[in-house]
């Protein structure tokens, strides 16, 4: 290579550092081939790593004779477009996270490891010239062939087997026959028709008035950036709105990205999309194998697929013709990554839509306070579906005061009566308790000893059936002790309520009725949850008991009574997000009731029947609750009226993390003028976890820009602190869990 025209590659390497690395191009590579967005294999220390080329420069801060040479280019064409890179750059700056980590997170794991980005060719089929000249009626003696042949006639271009199998079950013999008759031929080209032809294969439902209004509002703004907040309870027909808007976007030959929380991306939803649209649809979630994720990602990236249904990690999937983003259950905490690269898929999705000048729809029955605040500021457009589609009635919510009640394993006598009445009508009951295990505490009645995790500030949870006491915060577990380790007494008693305990009680109180428990302990084996759900839908189960798992996604049409056994535990948390979470949970769980024509009821057991939050929610609805909660946040200058960044530090020795954060807060205070508040350092709510001591320091500012300017200055200074190398620390921008 000509030394007067040096080529230096700036590469994002997946290691926890805030800068990129310079390399010389690999041997024998054509300089023309070098483009940002290509994956490249590079030597790093004693190993090789896979990085992403960010820029091609002609100089380096480092003496070029000291630069190492990259090993090989892994792609012919960049997998990430200029727009994709722009989004990742923005995200890296906003979250102040290690560059390589951010860029590599755009790829599915197979591509991160350097696997090939070639898609295996899938066979496509189209009509031969003879086929185009043939009338379908000539095949009337072979109706299956005729039907398949007609499908080809409705398509102007090649179709693949995925599309064929969406229309027909046993299509292989008919296709073989058409191939043999030379009416159809096979080609291995991957490129799909440039137009999404024959988009719908199922007539959309006739939209009701509110649905139509929402669809119309969105459709008038398909060619620009706008954020729509579609608020509607479960069953109000949000998905139908998505489908009808998607149809318009597909008609413009554009792609659609649909993001959902892990648990709501069910095979049923996937089937609903596939029934509606005859275009290639891919799904992307953690249940898929590495290969499946890779091929879904590539199909979208190469523009072959029209719709991607995915979870948080699908957010960065490149899509050359992206025309719409939908993010369902936008309030859901799972959209925020809680470790490593702590990005909010919702917030970054909005930035992506803005960069691409396309609309984004956020859907929820219980919008986040941030989104409602943005509606108030007229940044988002609110669209409401106040009624349930198909005449289903909304459930009625009521508090049940359990002060002075003799509870039977958490169930009060009036509650037991209500459950009995419901069961007598052959209707189903759903009991919600967000605590698995038998009881959250094991206590000695003689000396007061409590079983605690040695590595965490947490009690061990009794799991009777497995004969264990377990920590829900680390992997710790022990056999259930028979006598107290403190005083040898055998007066060990489980204290409090978990789903396992309630399950036992149900068998005693309602011996004639079948109950099923759905929580992480009972549904670990693959397929078990689906079996239980089938049994429930077939009416083989009378009482459904479960945790968080029940709150989302699943529909139980025959459930007419929903019970929250204990709402109080959600009322007293030090995290200011807690009331919002609780209200969302109550509405979500309530949404399981009475989806069919039967009216549903929701009973919440509480010892706080006067609690203002609960009462606002019950008597005036979620919107009223949200406005009240926003007013409280405003008075306290909490987000969304201010912006936060949380520094967390953990260390094995008790004080190191604290010392580190004290040094950080001193740094901040040493800067001359800034408006940012420094709160702490304080011990984390769980001060010890998995053997590590945990502390945190909160930075808060009423101006986002000021906070980020401060972080820009602070982070390089932190890196210079000696203690920074001794402990693990992380930064969480816009934390949703002050934990
Ligand atoms: P959401 O996504 O808000 O839970 P869905 O779109 O899944 O709501 O709709 C709930 C149920 O109501 C579905 O069974 C759906 O088929 C039906 N539905 C939705 N819109 C209509 C409509 N306009 N007319 C009749 N049924 C509808
Ligand atoms: Zn004891
Ligand atoms: Zn533990």
XYZ file of C-alpha atoms and ligand atoms in Angstrom, residues 444 446-449 484 486-489, ligand 2:
11
model
C -38.188 -19.561 64.856
C -38.732 -19.724 70.295
C -35.840 -17.368 69.686
C -36.855 -15.206 66.747
C -34.166 -16.494 64.376
C -33.591 -23.816 64.556
C -29.975 -20.724 66.830
C -31.716 -22.601 69.660
C -32.370 -26.127 68.309
C -36.082 -25.644 68.875
Zn -34.663 -20.588 67.547
